[in-house]
Short mmCIF file of C-alpha atoms in Angstrom, two decimals:
data_model
loop_
_atom_site.label_atom_id
_atom_site.label_comp_id
_atom_site.label_asym_id
_atom_site.label_seq_id
_atom_site.Cartn_x
_atom_site.Cartn_y
_atom_site.Cartn_z
CA MET A 1 -45.72 16.54 -40.80
CA ILE A 2 -44.64 13.68 -38.57
CA ASN A 3 -47.09 13.20 -35.68
CA VAL A 4 -45.24 12.98 -32.35
CA ILE A 5 -46.38 11.89 -28.88
CA ILE A 6 -44.19 12.47 -25.80
CA ALA A 7 -44.59 10.45 -22.58
CA ASP A 8 -42.77 11.11 -19.29
CA ASP A 9 -43.99 11.29 -15.70
CA GLU A 10 -41.57 14.13 -14.84
CA PRO A 11 -43.29 17.47 -15.70
CA LEU A 12 -40.02 19.38 -16.17
CA ILE A 13 -38.62 16.84 -18.62
CA LEU A 14 -41.94 16.72 -20.45
CA LYS A 15 -41.88 20.50 -20.84
CA ASN A 16 -38.23 20.59 -21.90
CA LEU A 17 -38.80 17.94 -24.54
CA GLN A 18 -41.50 20.14 -26.07
CA LEU A 19 -39.55 23.40 -25.90
CA ILE A 20 -35.89 22.55 -26.50
CA ILE A 21 -36.26 20.33 -29.56
CA PRO A 22 -37.01 22.42 -32.73
CA TRP A 23 -39.90 20.19 -33.77
CA ASN A 24 -41.18 22.34 -36.65
CA ASP A 25 -37.72 22.57 -38.20
CA LEU A 26 -37.55 18.76 -38.09
CA GLY A 27 -40.88 18.43 -39.87
CA CYS A 28 -42.66 17.23 -36.73
CA ASP A 29 -45.82 18.19 -34.88
CA VAL A 30 -46.16 17.31 -31.18
CA ARG A 31 -49.80 16.17 -31.09
CA GLY A 32 -49.93 15.41 -27.39
CA THR A 33 -48.10 14.63 -24.15
CA ALA A 34 -48.77 11.99 -21.51
CA LYS A 35 -47.78 11.45 -17.88
CA ASN A 36 -48.16 7.67 -17.99
CA GLY A 37 -48.18 4.78 -20.43
CA GLN A 38 -51.95 4.41 -20.63
CA GLU A 39 -52.44 8.06 -21.60
CA ALA A 40 -49.68 7.70 -24.18
CA TYR A 41 -51.32 4.59 -25.65
CA GLU A 42 -54.67 6.36 -26.09
CA LEU A 43 -52.99 9.39 -27.65
CA CYS A 44 -51.00 7.25 -30.09
CA ARG A 45 -54.20 5.56 -31.22
CA GLN A 46 -56.24 8.76 -31.49
CA MET A 47 -53.57 10.88 -33.17
CA ASP A 48 -52.20 8.14 -35.45
CA ALA A 49 -48.72 8.81 -34.07
CA ASP A 50 -45.68 8.28 -36.28
CA LEU A 51 -43.06 8.81 -33.55
CA LEU A 52 -43.15 8.25 -29.79
CA LEU A 53 -40.67 9.52 -27.21
CA THR A 54 -41.25 7.61 -24.00
CA ASP A 55 -39.69 7.21 -20.59
CA ILE A 56 -39.22 3.64 -19.35
CA SER A 57 -40.29 4.19 -15.75
CA MET A 58 -43.87 5.53 -15.59
CA PRO A 59 -46.87 4.80 -13.36
CA GLU A 60 -49.80 2.53 -14.34
CA VAL A 61 -48.30 1.39 -17.65
CA THR A 62 -44.50 1.43 -18.01
CA GLY A 63 -42.66 2.44 -21.15
CA LEU A 64 -41.94 -1.16 -22.13
CA GLU A 65 -45.53 -2.20 -21.48
CA LEU A 66 -46.61 0.73 -23.64
CA LEU A 67 -44.39 -0.43 -26.51
CA LYS A 68 -45.78 -3.96 -26.23
CA LYS A 69 -49.37 -2.66 -26.40
CA LEU A 70 -48.60 -0.39 -29.34
CA HIS A 71 -46.92 -3.26 -31.16
CA GLN A 72 -50.36 -4.87 -31.54
CA LEU A 73 -51.66 -1.91 -33.55
CA PRO A 74 -51.64 -2.11 -37.36
CA ASN A 75 -49.91 1.29 -37.55
CA LYS A 76 -47.46 1.29 -34.68
CA PRO A 77 -45.27 4.36 -34.14
CA LEU A 78 -41.50 4.28 -34.22
CA SER A 79 -40.16 4.84 -30.71
CA ILE A 80 -37.22 6.43 -28.93
CA ILE A 81 -36.73 5.25 -25.34
CA ILE A 82 -35.61 7.72 -22.66
CA SER A 83 -34.39 6.11 -19.47
CA GLY A 84 -32.40 6.57 -16.30
CA TYR A 85 -31.57 2.88 -16.33
CA ASP A 86 -28.18 2.03 -17.80
CA GLU A 87 -29.29 -1.52 -18.55
CA PHE A 88 -29.00 -3.32 -21.85
CA GLU A 89 -32.08 -5.42 -21.05
CA TYR A 90 -34.33 -2.39 -21.47
CA ALA A 91 -32.74 -1.52 -24.80
CA ARG A 92 -32.98 -5.11 -26.01
CA GLU A 93 -36.64 -5.36 -25.05
CA GLY A 94 -37.35 -2.08 -26.77
CA LEU A 95 -35.78 -3.30 -30.01
CA LYS A 96 -38.33 -6.10 -30.15
CA TYR A 97 -41.16 -3.59 -30.09
CA ASN A 98 -40.24 -1.02 -32.75
CA ALA A 99 -37.85 1.10 -30.67
CA MET A 100 -35.23 2.80 -32.80
CA ASP A 101 -32.93 4.27 -30.16
CA TYR A 102 -32.19 4.51 -26.44
CA ILE A 103 -31.25 7.77 -24.70
CA LEU A 104 -30.01 7.94 -21.12
CA LYS A 105 -30.90 10.60 -18.55
CA PRO A 106 -29.74 13.26 -17.98
CA ILE A 107 -30.78 13.92 -21.56
CA ASP A 108 -28.22 15.21 -24.03
CA TYR A 109 -30.62 17.21 -26.21
CA ALA A 110 -28.16 17.50 -29.10
CA GLU A 111 -27.85 13.71 -29.13
CA LEU A 112 -31.63 13.35 -28.87
CA GLN A 113 -32.15 15.72 -31.79
CA GLN A 114 -29.85 13.60 -33.93
CA CYS A 115 -31.89 10.52 -32.99
CA ILE A 116 -35.11 12.30 -33.93
CA GLN A 117 -33.67 13.39 -37.29
CA LYS A 118 -32.70 9.80 -38.01
CA ALA A 119 -36.18 8.59 -37.01
CA VAL A 120 -37.85 11.18 -39.26
CA ARG A 121 -35.75 10.03 -42.23
CA HIS A 122 -36.66 6.42 -41.48
CA ILE A 123 -40.39 7.19 -41.23
CA LYS A 124 -40.38 9.12 -44.52
CA GLU A 125 -38.48 6.36 -46.30
CA ARG A 126 -40.83 3.72 -44.92
CA SER A 127 -43.87 5.74 -46.01
CA THR A 128 -42.51 6.12 -49.53
CA GLN A 129 -41.66 2.43 -49.76
CA GLN A 130 -45.10 1.41 -48.51
CA TYR A 131 -46.81 3.68 -51.03
CA GLU A 132 -44.76 2.27 -53.90
CA LEU A 133 -45.39 -1.28 -52.71
CA GLU A 134 -49.16 -0.82 -52.54
CA LYS A 135 -49.15 0.85 -55.94
CA GLN A 136 -47.16 -2.02 -57.42
CA ARG A 137 -49.45 -4.61 -55.86
CA LEU A 138 -52.52 -2.90 -57.30
CA TYR A 139 -50.91 -2.72 -60.72
CA GLU A 140 -49.88 -6.37 -60.65
CA ALA A 141 -53.30 -7.48 -59.45
CA VAL A 142 -54.89 -5.91 -62.52
CA THR A 143 -52.30 -6.49 -65.21
CA THR A 144 -49.94 -9.32 -64.27
CA GLY A 145 -49.33 -12.11 -61.78
CA VAL A 146 -51.82 -14.97 -61.77
CA PHE A 147 -53.90 -13.27 -64.45
CA GLU A 148 -51.16 -12.59 -66.99
CA LYS A 149 -52.58 -15.11 -69.52
CA ASP A 150 -55.32 -12.66 -70.42
CA ALA A 151 -55.13 -9.62 -68.17
CA ARG A 152 -57.71 -7.64 -70.10
CA ARG A 153 -60.43 -10.06 -68.98
CA PHE A 154 -60.03 -8.79 -65.45
CA ARG A 155 -60.14 -5.08 -66.18
CA LYS A 156 -63.87 -5.03 -65.50
CA PRO A 157 -65.32 -3.42 -62.36
CA LEU A 158 -64.41 -5.35 -59.23
CA ILE A 159 -66.56 -5.87 -56.15
CA PRO A 160 -64.81 -4.36 -53.10
CA LEU A 161 -66.13 -5.29 -49.67
CA LEU A 162 -64.90 -3.63 -46.50
CA PHE A 163 -63.49 -6.30 -44.24
CA GLN A 164 -63.53 -5.58 -40.51
CA HIS A 165 -60.92 -8.09 -39.43
CA PRO A 166 -57.14 -7.86 -39.86
CA PRO A 167 -55.48 -10.15 -42.38
CA GLN A 168 -55.06 -13.72 -41.14
CA ALA A 169 -53.73 -16.95 -42.60
CA PHE A 170 -56.41 -19.35 -43.81
CA PRO A 171 -56.40 -22.73 -45.56
CA SER A 172 -57.43 -23.08 -49.18
CA VAL A 173 -60.89 -24.44 -49.86
CA PRO A 174 -61.05 -27.36 -52.35
CA SER A 175 -62.15 -26.38 -55.84
CA ILE A 176 -65.23 -27.71 -57.56
CA GLU A 177 -64.72 -29.20 -61.01
CA GLY A 178 -66.48 -27.40 -63.80
CA GLN A 179 -67.23 -24.23 -61.83
CA LYS A 180 -65.86 -20.76 -62.07
CA MET A 181 -63.48 -19.86 -59.30
CA TYR A 182 -63.20 -16.73 -57.20
CA SER A 183 -60.08 -15.39 -55.56
CA ILE A 184 -60.65 -13.43 -52.39
CA SER A 185 -57.67 -11.34 -51.35
CA LEU A 186 -57.28 -10.04 -47.81
CA SER A 187 -54.68 -7.30 -48.11
CA SER A 188 -53.05 -5.01 -45.62
CA VAL A 189 -55.68 -2.40 -46.49
CA GLN A 190 -58.30 -4.81 -45.14
CA HIS A 191 -60.47 -5.16 -48.22
CA VAL A 192 -61.91 -8.22 -49.89
CA VAL A 193 -61.85 -8.18 -53.67
CA LEU A 194 -63.61 -10.82 -55.76
CA LEU A 195 -62.15 -11.55 -59.16
CA GLU A 196 -63.62 -13.93 -61.70
CA VAL A 197 -61.17 -16.54 -62.95
CA GLU A 198 -61.89 -18.91 -65.81
CA LEU A 199 -61.50 -22.60 -65.07
CA GLU A 200 -58.55 -23.03 -67.42
CA ASP A 201 -56.56 -20.66 -65.20
CA ARG A 202 -57.22 -22.76 -62.13
CA GLN A 203 -53.90 -24.60 -61.96
CA THR A 204 -51.96 -21.41 -62.58
CA LEU A 205 -53.95 -19.71 -59.86
CA LEU A 206 -53.41 -22.58 -57.44
CA GLY A 207 -49.70 -22.57 -58.15
CA ARG A 208 -49.29 -18.86 -57.55
CA LEU A 209 -51.55 -18.20 -54.61
CA THR A 210 -48.76 -18.26 -52.08
CA TYR A 211 -47.99 -16.11 -49.07
CA GLN A 212 -46.56 -12.77 -50.15
CA GLU A 213 -45.55 -10.34 -47.42
CA ALA A 214 -48.64 -8.85 -45.73
CA ASP A 215 -51.13 -10.31 -48.18
CA THR A 216 -53.12 -13.47 -47.53
CA LYS A 217 -55.06 -14.98 -50.42
CA ILE A 218 -57.82 -17.57 -50.23
CA LEU A 219 -59.00 -19.72 -53.09
CA ILE A 220 -62.58 -20.90 -52.79
CA GLY A 221 -64.21 -23.18 -55.31
CA LEU A 222 -67.81 -22.03 -55.24
CA PRO A 223 -70.37 -21.97 -58.07
CA LEU A 224 -71.22 -18.27 -58.29
CA GLU A 225 -73.61 -17.46 -61.09
CA GLY A 226 -73.97 -13.74 -60.39
CA GLU A 227 -73.45 -10.88 -58.02
CA GLU A 228 -76.44 -11.93 -55.92
CA GLU A 229 -74.44 -14.93 -54.74
CA VAL A 230 -71.50 -12.86 -53.51
CA LYS A 231 -72.96 -12.32 -50.05
CA PRO A 232 -73.53 -16.05 -49.33
CA ALA A 233 -70.00 -16.75 -50.55
CA VAL A 234 -68.55 -14.23 -48.13
CA GLN A 235 -70.71 -15.68 -45.34
CA LYS A 236 -69.18 -19.06 -46.10
CA LEU A 237 -65.78 -17.43 -45.90
CA MET A 238 -66.69 -16.06 -42.48
CA LYS A 239 -67.33 -19.61 -41.29
CA TRP A 240 -63.84 -20.50 -42.35
CA MET A 241 -62.64 -17.59 -40.24
CA ASP A 242 -63.92 -19.35 -37.13
CA VAL A 243 -60.87 -21.58 -37.30
CA HIS A 244 -58.42 -18.71 -37.67
CA HIS A 245 -57.33 -18.93 -34.04
CA VAL A 246 -55.61 -22.23 -34.83
CA PHE A 247 -53.35 -20.44 -37.26
CA GLU A 248 -53.17 -17.19 -35.30
CA GLU A 249 -51.25 -18.80 -32.44
CA SER A 250 -48.69 -20.26 -34.83
CA ALA A 251 -48.40 -16.94 -36.64
CA LEU A 252 -47.72 -15.14 -33.36
CA LEU A 253 -45.03 -17.63 -32.42
CA ILE A 254 -43.37 -17.17 -35.79
CA GLU A 255 -43.61 -13.38 -35.47
CA GLU A 256 -42.10 -13.47 -32.00
CA ALA A 257 -39.20 -15.60 -33.20
CA GLU A 258 -38.64 -13.27 -36.14
CA GLN A 259 -38.66 -10.22 -33.84
CA LYS A 260 -36.05 -11.80 -31.58
CA TYR A 261 -33.92 -12.66 -34.60
CA GLN A 262 -34.23 -9.17 -36.08
CA SER A 263 -33.50 -7.58 -32.69
CA LYS A 264 -30.34 -9.64 -32.27
CA LYS A 265 -29.38 -9.14 -35.91
CA SER A 266 -29.77 -5.35 -35.80
CA ALA A 267 -27.66 -5.11 -32.64
CA THR A 268 -24.99 -7.39 -34.09
CA ASP A 269 -24.97 -5.47 -37.38
CA ALA A 270 -24.51 -2.13 -35.62
CA ILE A 271 -21.59 -3.41 -33.57
CA GLY A 272 -20.19 -5.10 -36.67
CA HIS A 273 -20.01 -1.67 -38.31
CA ALA A 274 -18.30 -0.30 -35.21
CA ARG A 275 -15.72 -3.10 -35.30
CA SER A 276 -15.00 -2.33 -38.94
CA PHE A 277 -14.47 1.30 -37.98
CA ILE A 278 -12.02 0.28 -35.24
CA GLU A 279 -10.07 -2.00 -37.59
CA ALA A 280 -9.78 0.78 -40.17
CA HIS A 281 -8.85 3.57 -37.73
CA PHE A 282 -7.24 1.90 -34.69
CA TYR A 283 -3.99 3.81 -35.26
CA GLU A 284 -5.84 7.14 -34.96
CA ASP A 285 -7.16 8.95 -31.89
CA ILE A 286 -10.66 7.43 -32.16
CA SER A 287 -13.53 7.72 -29.70
CA ALA A 288 -16.68 5.80 -28.83
CA GLU A 289 -18.71 8.76 -30.16
CA GLN A 290 -17.09 8.38 -33.59
CA ALA A 291 -17.75 4.64 -33.64
CA ALA A 292 -21.38 5.17 -32.55
CA ASP A 293 -21.87 7.72 -35.31
CA TYR A 294 -20.38 5.31 -37.84
CA ALA A 295 -22.73 2.57 -36.60
CA GLY A 296 -25.70 4.94 -36.87
CA ILE A 297 -26.83 4.82 -33.23
CA SER A 298 -26.65 7.11 -30.20
CA ILE A 299 -23.64 6.95 -27.89
CA SER A 300 -25.79 5.79 -24.95
CA TYR A 301 -27.28 2.97 -26.97
CA PHE A 302 -23.91 2.15 -28.50
CA SER A 303 -22.26 1.73 -25.10
CA LEU A 304 -24.94 -0.73 -24.01
CA LEU A 305 -24.87 -2.73 -27.23
CA PHE A 306 -21.09 -2.83 -27.53
CA LYS A 307 -20.63 -4.22 -24.03
CA GLN A 308 -23.38 -6.80 -24.57
CA VAL A 309 -22.15 -8.01 -27.97
CA THR A 310 -18.37 -7.94 -27.40
CA GLY A 311 -18.15 -8.40 -23.64
CA SER A 312 -15.82 -5.38 -23.45
CA THR A 313 -16.08 -1.64 -23.17
CA PHE A 314 -15.12 0.35 -26.25
CA LEU A 315 -11.82 1.50 -24.70
CA ASP A 316 -10.90 -2.01 -23.56
CA TYR A 317 -11.71 -3.45 -27.00
CA VAL A 318 -9.61 -0.83 -28.83
CA THR A 319 -6.70 -1.27 -26.42
CA THR A 320 -6.74 -5.05 -26.86
CA PHE A 321 -6.87 -4.67 -30.65
CA ARG A 322 -3.91 -2.26 -30.62
CA ILE A 323 -1.77 -4.43 -28.34
CA GLU A 324 -2.45 -7.51 -30.48
CA LYS A 325 -1.29 -5.56 -33.53
CA ALA A 326 1.80 -4.42 -31.63
CA CYS A 327 2.64 -8.00 -30.63
CA ARG A 328 2.62 -9.10 -34.26
CA MET A 329 4.80 -6.17 -35.31
CA LEU A 330 7.32 -6.90 -32.54
CA VAL A 331 7.70 -10.47 -33.78
CA GLN A 332 7.39 -9.96 -37.54
CA THR A 333 9.20 -6.63 -38.13
CA GLN A 334 12.38 -4.84 -37.15
CA LEU A 335 10.57 -1.60 -36.29
CA LYS A 336 11.69 0.19 -33.15
CA THR A 337 9.36 0.31 -30.17
CA TYR A 338 8.45 3.98 -30.64
CA GLU A 339 7.64 3.32 -34.32
CA ILE A 340 5.34 0.45 -33.40
CA ALA A 341 3.71 2.60 -30.73
CA GLU A 342 2.90 5.26 -33.34
CA LYS A 343 1.56 2.69 -35.82
CA VAL A 344 -0.94 1.33 -33.28
CA GLY A 345 -2.19 4.72 -32.09
CA TYR A 346 0.14 5.76 -29.24
CA THR A 347 2.12 8.99 -29.53
CA ASP A 348 3.80 8.49 -26.14
CA GLN A 349 6.21 5.52 -26.17
CA ARG A 350 6.42 5.40 -22.37
CA TYR A 351 2.64 5.21 -22.01
CA PHE A 352 2.51 2.55 -24.74
CA SER A 353 5.07 0.43 -22.85
CA GLN A 354 3.07 0.76 -19.63
CA VAL A 355 -0.15 -0.35 -21.34
CA PHE A 356 1.67 -3.17 -23.12
CA LYS A 357 3.19 -4.56 -19.90
CA LYS A 358 -0.15 -4.32 -18.10
CA ARG A 359 -1.83 -6.32 -20.86
CA VAL A 360 0.88 -8.81 -21.79
CA GLY A 361 2.88 -9.09 -18.57
CA VAL A 362 6.22 -8.09 -20.08
CA THR A 363 7.67 -5.00 -21.75
CA PRO A 364 7.70 -4.71 -25.58
CA SER A 365 11.46 -5.37 -25.71
CA GLU A 366 11.14 -8.43 -23.46
CA TYR A 367 8.29 -9.72 -25.62
CA ARG A 368 10.42 -9.35 -28.77
CA LYS A 369 13.37 -11.20 -27.21
CA GLN A 370 11.07 -14.00 -26.11
CA TYR A 371 9.12 -14.56 -29.32
CA ALA A 372 11.05 -13.04 -32.25
CA LYS A 373 12.75 -15.59 -34.45
#
């Protein structure tokens, strides 16, 4: 089951969100509700929430502040924003902090249910991908990668140590000639694993210990004669951790830049899909709802994004596209005005002529006389 937390300071909406949505049918379990952002934050941490429905405007800690706080957690929930504010800024900010969709009040519960279904699919896919990734990493650590020269050497019991700190980026420690080397891997599961590596593998190891997704690997050249020296080696590693703040700040800046890029990219991609839909179906009786569905986002969110990315409303954009097509047909073909009207999505020639004159400044026939060769 998908663990769900709901946050809204309006008791009636909070109750409706619990009762109207068929949570069990969607594979979800509402683990708790909150009247403010701070309560929601604590619940998300305690219940290991997968999905959060949150209002933007709440006392103490707002919805956006809540998303920012949750973004610092290693397992942050996917979020759907519910708001009475028809402002793109809120949606854009939410995108940066793991928000998947944006629903406007008064809530259209059918639309919200579609958003939840999409979120559930995303969470399940992400969980499956993460499981496969971790399984592949474990397999490669034992049988391939930097140890592929003689993988069987490393199929002896390893020494796992629980590591209390999240993965960070650290510098490599210079190797010591003539000594065995130990690779300490800080993975997303927050464990340290020591693997013995023969000296002849040193250059291969050095060449392949590079940043790979969530994993950070450290190479330390320390003369370890036995297991009794593991603890001092880890203590030495801890000293190196004292300098992690130097790298942490840079890592945060990089992460912030990446979030902004991904936020902008996801919005642009969604509207790009909508534009493709318009280009393919402009001659039909299309609606913003159809374009939003094609782009894979809610109609409320779509309206905000479309205006921000294109500078036009959906209707204005479609009208402009149709009139531009009509202008080319008037100049390049011998089609009659009513035929052109039908080809660009207008069944009423009179209405088409009115729209055309309003946009271009002249009637279709006047435009043809002026520009046709």
